[in-house]
XYZ file of C-alpha atoms in Angstrom:
772
model
C -69.633 -78.412 28.053
C -73.173 -77.374 27.184
C -73.940 -77.458 23.527
C -70.923 -79.683 22.680
C -72.552 -83.105 23.019
C -72.677 -84.944 19.720
C -76.076 -86.004 18.452
C -74.573 -89.513 18.143
C -74.074 -90.031 21.888
C -76.655 -92.090 23.834
C -77.804 -89.017 25.784
C -78.235 -86.960 22.626
C -80.079 -89.807 20.940
C -82.455 -90.177 23.884
C -83.171 -86.459 23.998
C -83.624 -86.041 20.257
C -85.795 -89.125 19.848
C -83.739 -92.025 18.440
C -83.117 -94.034 21.625
C -86.018 -96.383 20.881
C -84.335 -97.836 17.774
C -81.017 -98.189 19.618
C -82.714 -100.109 22.425
C -84.272 -102.572 19.970
C -80.912 -103.113 18.279
C -79.221 -103.896 21.591
C -82.111 -106.252 22.478
C -81.525 -108.555 19.547
C -79.521 -111.553 20.796
C -80.180 -114.388 18.400
C -81.118 -114.458 14.753
C -84.478 -116.204 15.196
C -85.555 -113.871 17.992
C -84.399 -110.857 16.017
C -86.432 -111.903 12.993
C -89.553 -112.635 15.074
C -89.327 -109.353 16.914
C -88.724 -107.455 13.710
C -91.829 -108.985 12.127
C -93.929 -108.165 15.172
C -92.612 -104.634 15.289
C -93.259 -104.005 11.626
C -96.772 -105.429 11.758
C -97.656 -103.614 14.967
C -96.115 -100.380 13.766
C -97.941 -100.522 10.444
C -101.280 -101.214 12.119
C -100.696 -98.617 14.820
C -99.658 -95.983 12.307
C -102.719 -96.691 10.225
C -105.052 -96.525 13.209
C -103.405 -93.428 14.669
C -103.409 -91.722 11.304
C -107.100 -92.526 10.901
C -107.946 -91.334 14.404
C -105.740 -88.277 14.149
C -107.118 -87.207 10.803
C -110.748 -87.534 11.907
C -110.049 -85.917 15.245
C -108.206 -83.053 13.622
C -111.047 -82.572 11.191
C -113.532 -82.592 14.067
C -111.428 -80.162 16.085
C -111.079 -77.898 13.088
C -114.815 -77.796 12.450
C -115.595 -77.230 16.124
C -112.980 -74.495 16.406
C -114.516 -72.734 13.409
C -117.920 -72.853 15.075
C -116.498 -71.557 18.348
C -114.709 -68.687 16.591
C -117.891 -67.897 14.694
C -119.966 -67.719 17.877
C -117.326 -65.733 19.739
C -117.060 -63.332 16.806
C -120.823 -62.740 16.807
C -120.797 -62.180 20.556
C -117.943 -59.731 20.193
C -119.707 -57.790 17.438
C -122.890 -57.700 19.518
C -121.043 -56.458 22.610
C -119.045 -53.898 20.626
C -122.275 -52.496 19.300
C -123.675 -52.130 22.804
C -120.457 -50.546 24.069
C -120.287 -48.076 21.195
C -123.904 -47.099 21.770
C -123.287 -46.637 25.493
C -120.242 -44.442 24.900
C -122.146 -42.441 22.287
C -124.813 -41.736 24.878
C -122.486 -41.104 27.818
C -119.669 -39.039 26.315
C -121.360 -35.755 25.561
C -121.579 -32.315 27.100
C -125.356 -32.556 27.205
C -125.371 -35.847 29.126
C -122.680 -34.528 31.451
C -124.691 -31.389 32.275
C -127.978 -33.310 32.651
C -126.605 -35.783 35.156
C -124.809 -33.123 37.176
C -128.020 -31.110 37.410
C -130.142 -34.253 38.048
C -132.894 -32.903 35.773
C -136.318 -34.323 36.240
C -136.867 -34.655 32.482
C -133.758 -36.762 31.992
C -135.956 -39.584 30.676
C -136.840 -37.505 27.636
C -133.244 -36.536 26.890
C -132.248 -38.290 23.693
C -128.623 -38.411 24.770
C -129.436 -40.525 27.824
C -131.805 -43.117 26.370
C -131.018 -46.110 24.145
C -132.064 -46.194 20.535
C -135.024 -48.386 19.514
C -132.719 -50.685 17.540
C -130.866 -51.728 20.694
C -133.796 -51.688 23.124
C -135.034 -55.093 24.359
C -137.854 -56.519 26.349
C -135.597 -57.120 29.301
C -133.129 -54.191 28.941
C -132.135 -52.427 32.144
C -130.908 -48.869 31.860
C -129.443 -47.214 35.006
C -127.958 -43.758 35.436
C -125.637 -43.352 38.439
C -124.259 -40.154 39.850
C -120.526 -39.707 40.400
C -120.859 -41.305 43.863
C -122.355 -44.371 42.135
C -125.800 -43.866 43.599
C -128.690 -44.608 41.218
C -130.453 -41.517 39.908
C -132.813 -43.204 37.434
C -133.578 -46.815 36.578
C -135.566 -47.853 33.507
C -136.798 -50.938 31.752
C -137.845 -50.138 28.208
C -137.698 -46.435 29.182
C -140.206 -46.925 32.019
C -139.051 -45.980 35.526
C -139.942 -49.119 37.444
C -137.931 -51.779 39.221
C -135.735 -49.001 40.602
C -134.384 -51.431 43.204
C -132.802 -53.745 40.620
C -129.421 -51.981 40.789
C -128.991 -52.188 44.562
C -130.572 -55.645 44.896
C -128.902 -57.441 42.010
C -126.408 -55.426 40.003
C -124.176 -53.538 42.432
C -122.645 -56.616 44.050
C -121.832 -58.135 40.666
C -120.266 -55.129 38.943
C -118.829 -53.122 41.849
C -115.237 -54.010 40.860
C -115.978 -53.064 37.252
C -117.327 -49.683 38.377
C -114.200 -49.069 40.476
C -111.952 -49.950 37.549
C -113.912 -47.699 35.206
C -113.723 -44.825 37.675
C -109.929 -45.122 37.730
C -109.680 -45.383 33.952
C -112.041 -42.468 33.390
C -109.923 -40.182 35.566
C -106.793 -41.373 33.762
C -108.487 -40.631 30.472
C -109.188 -37.046 31.499
C -105.571 -36.560 32.457
C -104.377 -37.886 29.113
C -106.682 -35.578 27.190
C -104.626 -32.656 28.465
C -101.468 -34.056 26.911
C -100.898 -33.250 23.195
C -101.318 -36.367 21.075
C -97.712 -36.478 19.760
C -96.481 -36.707 23.370
C -98.680 -39.641 24.428
C -96.863 -42.882 25.107
C -99.880 -45.050 24.239
C -103.440 -44.836 23.010
C -106.079 -43.279 25.343
C -107.991 -45.630 27.591
C -111.549 -46.711 26.849
C -114.340 -44.984 28.747
C -116.536 -48.059 28.936
C -116.167 -51.549 30.393
C -118.117 -54.722 29.807
C -119.151 -57.539 32.081
C -121.637 -60.371 32.365
C -124.313 -60.411 35.087
C -127.264 -62.474 36.166
C -130.536 -60.573 36.660
C -133.776 -62.264 37.653
C -132.300 -65.637 36.785
C -131.315 -64.545 33.265
C -127.901 -63.745 31.798
C -127.272 -60.202 30.682
C -124.432 -58.404 28.937
C -123.706 -55.257 30.903
C -121.916 -52.180 29.561
C -120.813 -49.463 31.971
C -119.755 -46.101 30.530
C -118.472 -42.993 32.264
C -120.627 -39.915 31.680
C -118.035 -37.315 30.745
C -117.994 -34.239 28.529
C -116.743 -34.658 24.997
C -114.420 -31.744 25.680
C -112.359 -30.889 28.752
C -114.583 -30.363 31.824
C -115.095 -26.805 33.084
C -112.610 -25.610 35.617
C -113.487 -26.833 39.080
C -115.991 -29.402 37.770
C -115.482 -33.172 38.181
C -114.069 -35.212 35.298
C -116.909 -37.712 35.597
C -120.524 -36.696 36.210
C -121.795 -40.204 36.676
C -122.061 -43.586 35.056
C -124.423 -45.167 32.569
C -125.155 -48.843 33.152
C -126.868 -50.810 30.405
C -127.863 -54.477 30.681
C -128.846 -56.266 27.495
C -130.434 -59.648 28.243
C -129.452 -62.698 26.252
C -133.087 -63.617 25.739
C -134.691 -65.889 23.202
C -134.675 -63.125 20.611
C -130.877 -62.695 20.965
C -130.305 -66.451 20.786
C -132.405 -66.743 17.641
C -130.461 -63.860 16.137
C -127.209 -65.725 16.829
C -128.625 -68.872 15.238
C -129.584 -66.959 12.103
C -126.213 -65.199 11.802
C -124.114 -68.327 12.475
C -126.234 -71.008 10.818
C -126.132 -73.112 14.024
C -129.112 -74.641 15.787
C -130.467 -75.580 19.198
C -128.662 -72.775 20.967
C -129.359 -72.193 24.619
C -127.731 -70.717 27.714
C -127.151 -72.793 30.831
C -125.434 -72.072 34.115
C -124.086 -75.639 34.178
C -121.489 -76.609 31.615
C -123.040 -79.176 29.220
C -121.466 -82.588 29.111
C -118.934 -82.751 26.279
C -119.727 -85.119 23.417
C -119.640 -85.280 19.623
C -123.011 -83.573 19.329
C -122.824 -80.429 21.438
C -120.310 -77.600 21.790
C -120.254 -74.789 24.310
C -118.311 -71.637 25.086
C -118.149 -70.049 28.532
C -119.578 -66.607 29.259
C -116.956 -65.043 31.503
C -117.235 -62.254 34.009
C -114.580 -59.594 33.897
C -112.920 -61.326 36.853
C -112.524 -64.488 34.772
C -115.311 -66.380 36.531
C -117.606 -68.444 34.311
C -121.200 -67.318 34.896
C -122.866 -69.454 32.225
C -122.264 -71.378 29.022
C -123.649 -70.832 25.528
C -124.289 -74.254 24.006
C -125.366 -75.399 20.547
C -125.631 -78.487 18.411
C -122.536 -78.869 16.262
C -122.792 -79.395 12.535
C -119.416 -81.204 12.457
C -119.755 -84.688 10.963
C -116.167 -85.902 11.322
C -116.798 -87.554 14.683
C -119.404 -89.893 13.240
C -116.945 -91.207 10.663
C -114.542 -92.440 13.305
C -117.297 -93.726 15.591
C -118.919 -95.829 12.860
C -115.732 -97.123 11.259
C -113.521 -97.778 14.262
C -115.144 -101.119 15.329
C -114.363 -102.700 11.952
C -110.909 -101.187 11.893
C -110.145 -102.393 15.410
C -111.521 -105.868 14.677
C -109.181 -106.267 11.738
C -106.216 -105.004 13.734
C -107.043 -107.326 16.647
C -107.239 -110.388 14.404
C -103.857 -109.683 12.831
C -102.200 -108.881 16.144
C -103.680 -111.885 17.918
C -102.263 -114.288 15.358
C -98.825 -112.701 15.618
C -98.886 -112.445 19.427
C -99.774 -116.121 19.874
C -96.643 -117.085 17.953
C -94.253 -114.600 19.547
C -95.751 -114.114 23.046
C -92.696 -115.249 24.973
C -90.411 -113.053 22.931
C -92.656 -110.015 23.257
C -92.724 -110.246 27.053
C -88.966 -110.419 27.192
C -88.555 -107.480 24.820
C -91.124 -105.383 26.707
C -89.230 -105.979 29.925
C -85.954 -104.832 28.395
C -87.502 -101.783 26.775
C -89.312 -100.736 29.937
C -86.229 -101.026 32.108
C -84.146 -98.948 29.723
C -86.894 -96.344 29.243
C -87.229 -95.914 32.998
C -83.492 -95.563 33.440
C -83.181 -93.049 30.589
C -86.108 -91.006 31.841
C -84.736 -90.989 35.387
C -81.362 -89.810 34.100
C -82.826 -86.976 32.043
C -85.819 -85.790 34.092
C -86.500 -84.258 37.472
C -87.987 -86.771 39.907
C -90.198 -84.214 41.683
C -92.057 -82.440 38.882
C -91.253 -84.605 35.863
C -89.614 -81.783 33.897
C -86.376 -82.408 31.954
C -83.180 -81.714 33.849
C -80.175 -79.607 32.853
C -78.486 -82.414 30.910
C -81.570 -82.897 28.760
C -81.998 -79.166 28.346
C -78.441 -78.530 27.177
C -78.686 -81.169 24.441
C -82.117 -80.028 23.283
C -81.308 -76.297 23.443
C -78.087 -76.778 21.472
C -80.048 -78.548 18.734
C -82.730 -75.805 18.743
C -80.081 -73.082 18.434
C -78.567 -74.878 15.467
C -81.903 -75.308 13.674
C -83.114 -71.771 14.376
C -79.826 -70.340 13.157
C -80.099 -72.260 9.892
C -83.637 -70.914 9.385
C -82.620 -67.370 10.441
C -84.917 -67.379 13.456
C -84.205 -66.021 16.915
C -84.069 -68.130 20.060
C -84.566 -67.056 23.663
C -82.763 -68.661 26.600
C -84.529 -67.775 29.871
C -83.075 -68.339 33.326
C -85.945 -68.242 35.856
C -85.668 -68.176 39.634
C -88.534 -68.100 42.142
C -88.309 -65.110 44.501
C -87.960 -65.808 48.237
C -88.695 -69.513 47.768
C -86.529 -70.349 50.779
C -89.025 -68.527 52.987
C -91.775 -70.893 51.810
C -89.689 -73.919 52.781
C -88.641 -72.367 56.093
C -92.115 -71.215 57.129
C -94.391 -73.919 55.685
C -92.090 -76.900 55.295
C -90.423 -78.652 52.387
C -93.496 -80.708 51.535
C -95.442 -77.506 50.798
C -92.435 -76.174 48.888
C -92.374 -79.332 46.759
C -96.044 -78.878 45.901
C -95.370 -75.269 44.903
C -92.569 -76.454 42.594
C -94.987 -78.898 40.931
C -97.591 -76.174 40.417
C -94.953 -73.797 39.043
C -93.850 -76.496 36.590
C -97.444 -76.958 35.404
C -97.945 -73.217 34.893
C -94.671 -72.886 33.018
C -95.612 -75.713 30.641
C -98.991 -74.071 30.075
C -97.382 -70.664 29.406
C -95.121 -71.630 26.511
C -95.635 -72.699 22.920
C -95.600 -76.393 21.936
C -92.157 -76.066 20.346
C -90.674 -74.469 23.499
C -89.269 -76.420 26.431
C -88.810 -75.851 30.165
C -86.420 -77.685 32.485
C -85.813 -77.661 36.215
C -82.108 -77.266 36.933
C -82.053 -76.884 40.737
C -84.306 -76.271 43.744
C -86.208 -73.203 42.514
C -84.391 -72.530 39.237
C -85.761 -73.279 35.788
C -84.424 -72.917 32.254
C -86.558 -72.260 29.188
C -85.736 -72.301 25.492
C -88.140 -70.235 23.365
C -87.756 -71.183 19.705
C -89.408 -70.612 16.312
C -89.543 -66.843 16.947
C -89.026 -64.225 14.262
C -89.115 -61.093 16.426
C -87.734 -60.228 19.826
C -91.165 -58.906 20.824
C -92.538 -62.467 20.661
C -90.035 -63.594 23.295
C -90.859 -60.574 25.452
C -94.578 -61.351 25.214
C -93.943 -64.916 26.419
C -91.883 -63.633 29.364
C -94.632 -61.189 30.300
C -97.216 -63.967 30.171
C -95.050 -66.218 32.364
C -94.633 -63.333 34.817
C -98.411 -62.905 35.011
C -99.099 -66.652 35.374
C -96.656 -67.047 38.267
C -97.902 -63.955 40.101
C -101.308 -65.552 40.728
C -101.644 -67.186 44.155
C -100.966 -70.910 44.560
C -103.372 -72.930 46.691
C -101.616 -75.744 48.530
C -103.652 -77.573 51.157
C -105.061 -74.757 53.313
C -102.405 -72.250 52.334
C -102.656 -69.427 49.821
C -99.101 -68.803 48.662
C -98.013 -65.724 46.728
C -94.725 -65.758 44.881
C -93.078 -64.074 41.935
C -90.285 -65.006 39.575
C -87.178 -63.206 38.351
C -86.110 -63.950 34.777
C -82.937 -63.278 32.862
C -83.213 -63.456 29.080
C -80.463 -63.928 26.501
C -81.344 -64.000 22.807
C -79.556 -65.690 19.929
C -78.053 -64.457 17.725
C -78.062 -60.955 19.297
C -76.242 -62.142 22.441
C -74.265 -64.983 20.879
C -74.637 -68.407 19.292
C -72.948 -70.695 21.810
C -75.285 -72.182 24.442
C -72.724 -71.876 27.237
C -72.291 -68.180 26.538
C -76.038 -67.618 26.295
C -76.638 -69.398 29.607
C -73.976 -67.259 31.274
C -75.484 -64.061 29.934
C -79.019 -65.136 30.887
C -77.662 -65.712 34.405
C -76.194 -62.177 34.391
C -79.570 -60.764 33.329
C -81.243 -62.792 36.111
C -78.837 -61.231 38.598
C -79.850 -57.794 37.297
C -83.563 -58.666 37.630
C -83.046 -59.545 41.297
C -81.043 -56.375 41.812
C -83.888 -54.270 40.395
C -86.363 -55.668 42.914
C -87.293 -59.151 41.609
C -90.638 -60.118 40.116
C -89.655 -59.111 36.574
C -87.776 -60.143 33.439
C -84.608 -58.435 32.210
C -82.982 -58.688 28.777
C -79.223 -59.065 28.779
C -77.180 -55.983 27.897
C -73.422 -55.689 27.518
C -73.299 -53.062 30.278
C -74.607 -55.669 32.742
C -71.588 -57.848 32.103
C -69.241 -54.930 32.695
C -71.122 -53.860 35.832
C -71.098 -57.404 37.195
C -67.368 -57.635 36.617
C -66.853 -54.367 38.509
C -69.137 -55.588 41.331
C -67.170 -58.819 41.641
C -63.917 -56.875 41.780
C -65.369 -54.645 44.525
C -66.627 -57.747 46.350
C -63.155 -59.296 46.323
C -61.707 -55.943 47.423
C -64.179 -55.834 50.350
C -63.073 -59.302 51.471
C -59.465 -58.142 51.382
C -60.336 -54.923 53.237
C -62.090 -56.851 56.029
C -59.001 -58.972 56.555
C -56.712 -55.907 56.320
C -58.847 -53.895 58.792
C -59.262 -50.984 56.363
C -62.744 -50.035 57.568
C -63.357 -47.371 60.184
C -66.415 -46.120 62.052
C -67.177 -42.421 61.849
C -69.645 -40.904 64.321
C -72.187 -38.128 63.854
C -73.617 -36.613 67.057
C -77.331 -36.488 67.870
C -78.083 -33.341 69.889
C -80.789 -32.361 72.342
C -83.429 -29.751 71.482
C -81.116 -26.869 72.372
C -78.406 -28.165 70.049
C -75.736 -27.989 72.781
C -75.840 -31.381 74.529
C -74.755 -34.657 72.875
C -77.288 -37.423 73.517
C -76.149 -40.083 71.059
C -73.816 -40.841 68.176
C -74.691 -42.642 64.949
C -72.013 -45.028 63.640
C -71.344 -44.577 59.911
C -68.759 -46.820 58.225
C -65.970 -45.498 56.006
C -63.389 -47.376 53.931
C -59.768 -46.237 54.024
C -58.927 -47.651 50.592
C -55.160 -47.823 49.977
C -55.541 -46.550 46.374
C -58.866 -44.689 46.225
C -58.679 -42.928 49.561
C -61.600 -42.531 51.984
C -64.758 -44.055 50.471
C -68.323 -43.357 51.693
C -70.805 -46.227 52.262
C -72.548 -45.624 48.922
C -69.380 -46.715 47.112
C -69.365 -50.268 48.478
C -72.437 -51.124 50.600
C -74.766 -51.758 47.593
C -72.343 -54.454 46.402
C -72.083 -55.894 49.910
C -75.876 -56.009 50.231
C -76.100 -58.229 47.153
C -73.869 -60.817 48.798
C -73.483 -62.220 52.294
C -70.676 -59.704 52.912
C -73.238 -57.268 54.333
C -73.535 -59.538 57.361
C -69.792 -59.432 57.980
C -69.658 -55.663 57.497
C -72.717 -55.149 59.694
C -71.208 -57.289 62.447
C -67.939 -55.340 62.171
C -69.722 -51.975 62.498
C -71.807 -53.227 65.420
C -68.863 -54.635 67.355
C -66.692 -51.538 66.876
C -69.560 -49.207 67.762
C -70.165 -51.140 71.004
C -66.436 -51.153 71.772
C -66.142 -47.391 71.129
C -69.342 -46.720 73.061
C -67.796 -48.244 76.183
C -65.274 -45.370 76.126
C -67.884 -42.617 75.636
C -69.764 -42.051 78.887
C -73.454 -41.121 78.695
C -73.556 -41.372 74.889
C -75.964 -43.798 73.241
C -74.471 -45.630 70.263
C -76.780 -45.790 67.222
C -76.077 -48.522 64.649
C -77.887 -49.192 61.368
C -78.935 -52.839 60.935
C -79.427 -54.502 57.536
C -82.465 -56.664 56.644
C -80.395 -59.841 56.448
C -79.050 -59.267 59.964
C -82.535 -58.846 61.442
C -83.784 -61.857 59.531
C -81.236 -64.106 61.274
C -82.766 -65.681 64.414
C -79.385 -65.714 66.206
C -78.826 -61.955 65.842
C -80.100 -61.125 69.384
C -77.602 -63.610 70.855
C -74.778 -61.916 68.929
C -75.798 -58.489 70.287
C -75.972 -59.874 73.830
C -72.477 -61.395 73.601
C -70.950 -58.155 72.245
C -72.557 -56.066 75.002
C -71.210 -58.445 77.612
C -67.769 -58.590 75.956
C -67.265 -54.803 76.025
C -69.316 -54.130 79.180
C -71.721 -51.680 77.524
C -75.150 -51.194 79.077
C -77.915 -52.481 76.780
C -79.905 -49.220 77.055
C -76.941 -47.357 75.551
C -77.240 -49.294 72.281
C -79.838 -48.227 69.723
C -80.373 -50.231 66.536
C -81.865 -48.340 63.590
C -84.083 -50.209 61.110
C -85.899 -49.020 58.008
C -89.510 -49.672 57.121
C -88.739 -51.918 54.147
C -87.263 -54.439 56.587
C -90.681 -54.906 58.162
C -92.526 -54.976 54.847
C -90.377 -57.760 53.399
C -89.835 -59.916 56.485
C -92.572 -58.867 58.878
C -93.151 -61.881 61.118
C -89.529 -63.031 61.417
C -88.214 -59.519 61.988
C -90.902 -58.628 64.531
C -89.875 -61.630 66.622
C -86.186 -60.629 66.456
C -87.024 -57.003 67.392
C -89.036 -58.127 70.409
C -86.130 -60.289 71.612
C -83.733 -57.363 71.226
C -86.020 -55.065 73.216
C -86.228 -57.717 75.940
C -82.438 -57.401 76.243
C -82.906 -53.665 76.903
C -81.658 -52.567 73.475
C -83.507 -49.602 71.958
C -85.005 -49.818 68.461
C -85.418 -46.766 66.204
C -87.450 -46.523 62.993
C -85.120 -44.720 60.569
C -86.207 -42.563 57.593
C -89.715 -42.242 59.041
C -92.277 -40.973 56.549
C -90.538 -42.094 53.346
C -92.356 -45.436 53.036
C -95.968 -46.488 52.616
C -96.851 -48.146 55.899
C -94.943 -46.370 58.668
C -98.061 -45.498 60.686
C -99.316 -49.079 60.738
C -96.036 -50.250 62.277
C -96.102 -47.562 64.977
C -99.234 -49.215 66.409
C -97.369 -52.454 67.093
C -95.246 -50.905 69.876
C -91.972 -52.058 68.326
C -89.962 -48.834 68.501
C -88.490 -46.553 71.139
C -87.687 -43.746 68.699
C -88.602 -42.471 65.260
C -86.070 -40.602 63.135
C -87.917 -38.217 60.824
C -86.362 -38.174 57.370
C -84.388 -35.121 56.254
C -86.930 -34.436 53.498
C -89.362 -33.115 56.150
C -87.056 -30.327 57.397
C -86.101 -29.189 53.887
C -88.140 -26.107 53.100
C -90.006 -26.138 56.424
C -88.589 -22.742 57.387
C -90.294 -20.982 54.472
C -93.181 -23.325 53.623
C -96.177 -23.241 55.998
C -97.524 -26.613 54.814
C -94.133 -28.253 55.259
C -93.998 -26.835 58.821
C -97.423 -28.268 59.626
C -96.449 -31.713 58.330
C -93.185 -31.652 60.281
C -94.921 -30.502 63.476
C -97.572 -33.205 63.084
C -94.957 -35.923 62.689
C -93.108 -34.740 65.811
C -96.325 -34.476 67.842
C -97.423 -37.946 66.686
C -94.207 -39.566 67.900
C -94.267 -37.744 71.242
C -97.910 -38.606 71.904
C -97.145 -42.261 71.235
C -94.531 -42.113 73.987
C -91.499 -42.327 71.689
C -88.365 -40.242 71.342
C -88.264 -38.157 68.158
C -85.191 -37.092 66.197
C -85.176 -34.941 63.049
C -82.384 -35.659 60.566
C -80.751 -33.266 58.101
C -80.568 -30.107 60.230
C -78.088 -27.901 58.372
C -79.156 -24.304 59.100
C -79.566 -22.269 62.278
C -83.098 -21.312 61.208
C -84.025 -24.984 61.044
C -82.744 -25.556 64.564
C -84.718 -22.585 65.893
C -87.851 -23.863 64.152
C -87.479 -27.303 65.769
C -86.983 -25.638 69.150
C -90.423 -24.023 68.819
C -91.892 -27.454 68.038
C -90.401 -29.032 71.202
C -88.424 -31.533 69.118
C -86.257 -33.393 71.656
C -83.446 -34.486 69.287
C -81.703 -33.155 66.182
C -78.984 -34.447 63.857
C -77.224 -32.829 60.935
C -74.269 -30.968 59.470
C -75.162 -27.843 61.487
C -73.647 -29.547 64.522
C -71.052 -31.830 62.964
C -70.332 -34.057 59.998
C -69.461 -37.727 60.690
C -65.962 -37.738 62.205
C -63.527 -40.419 63.504
C -63.670 -41.479 67.147
C -60.654 -39.382 68.201
C -62.029 -36.189 66.678
C -65.440 -36.996 68.123
C -63.972 -37.103 71.636
C -62.180 -33.764 71.100
C -65.339 -32.215 69.650
C -67.385 -33.392 72.611
C -64.796 -32.058 75.072
C -64.919 -28.664 73.317
C -68.724 -28.676 73.576
C -68.581 -29.541 77.287
C -66.000 -26.798 77.924
C -68.142 -24.257 76.083
C -71.189 -25.242 78.133
C -69.267 -24.753 81.396
C -68.271 -21.235 80.303
C -71.716 -20.407 78.872
C -74.541 -22.152 80.686
C -77.307 -22.775 78.175
C -80.724 -21.196 78.553
C -83.553 -23.690 78.689
C -86.904 -22.417 77.532
C -89.708 -23.053 80.014
C -91.573 -26.212 79.069
C -88.924 -27.433 76.626
C -87.942 -30.361 78.812
C -91.451 -31.635 78.779
């Protein structure tokens, strides 16, 4: 069991670092060889430790000095940029500036609220005022209106994304100002953004601020009047100022990163997008590197002389020992690490994590166990091949190692599953921050060969001691949280909660009950009629499954389908509904059978063959079967599903787009000529009788479908007024409780016979033009 391996076992020793000494002990075969090897090991270890300690100490000292210089430079840059940003916001956020820009006054140059102060003005400053449509109104250099083309020619392309982001944040800011401060969930957003640009071959720090009133804008007036764009060049005067404030020398800016050595240090100047536009370089004052450089030849010469004398005596023994050690190291590494990406495997992880839990518990720290699974990784293997998938796994492993602290560990436990142990934490927020950072790192696109691959990860997190102390229990609860993360839509992390365990247990009980019900034939199809525009003729029937539970009675789909969708049972249930609907349809003349199809069914390439066999088995014409799909099917599995839909239509089966109008991309899919019918969601008919805007939207949706040559059906018709309204809109099909609730097949036949008998006694009146 995980966490129960003794630290004295060979596996535990290898993981926790003592396998090297055990290997040497087993390698000693004779007394003379043992003594010779021991002497060599002691001498070599002493010399190596001395050299490494010398190198490490000087290198650490050098790194420390360089890091101090880097922090000093970055701090000065930050202070400089904060000053520019504060000045820009001071200028831009005022009622006077807001009114001036809206009116586009000709004397705006003389307005003290829209010009920089002398203390921040530079020889190469660029000062641009944009209107709310981001068109330049005025452009200045040192308050003189020349070079007005500099914004369009050089600046717009570089900061367009920054302007768009600021526009969004500025509008958000105005909305938040209307909310009383005690009700805000977080601090208000900044009204200025910063970036780095290149103008006339020089680097400039740009600050963009939204020109807004300091109070709420007048009613009917825009939240943002325009934008103030201020470029402060990093010229020789700025560089000299940095040298004076930092005490460094020979500073300069270069677009090429200087070659790293002991003499020079550089920091990148990053655009807001993360791109490096230039580097600020200077001569380091650190002297630690020279100590090692000057002393190491003498140190190495002494070490070489001692080692050479020893090696000449014990050469044969050393070769033999090296061979033994190498063979065992390779075998141990292969047993404890993943061959593809080099990460530790589950065996290694369980030993290490158990030791971490023990140490963190003794020091009263918290430990996070994270179960991570890549979302839809199988699609990458299926569409691009396993070689591309293997490369993605390697890149994921690299990003995971780069995302965690040095004391943390990550292991690969299966194809696309990873385990992480996050230790040395004192607060739960620290673990959450790491999970958020991992989520961000893995959401960036992977570039493999010529492919740009986007993927996300689902993470389940269990924390010790809050969720237990035993590793096995923590792993199980992290797995439960991972299951919840996938259930909530993937691409996120979820902390374990006790309710998840209870819910999972209930779901598993329902899942087992569904399996029993399928074998016991407890499911039954109910049918709801789809009527013509007069509401008197039955055109089709939608199959809706019900569960005749022996203890709970008749259960609607919402009581069990969500559980089935999270397992492969949805395929079995979907196939059962489809087969019974086709079988029942063969007994209902002139009625089209409408069946909802799940995403996993449409994703299966053999689904069209199954439909064809069932139609042939029950002798139902293909044009009397209509499969209803929802928009999210196309969004998640577009290419595969489109191919399956086209094959189904080639069989003669009709395809309907269900719940039309509730998604984000319905119109784009209508252009692809994939559907024979659209079913307008019930939300469109609600309120349409009394709301003029709702009527216009409903009428437009119906007209759109008809003009595209498709059948149109409106769902949720429950009132006579709604039916009459749809009749005036020439809607060809209606469905809802006004006509009938879903009923069993026998009652459906009787209901249809009653409708036919009523029509024979009362011939319906067809309005002129309705059939068109």
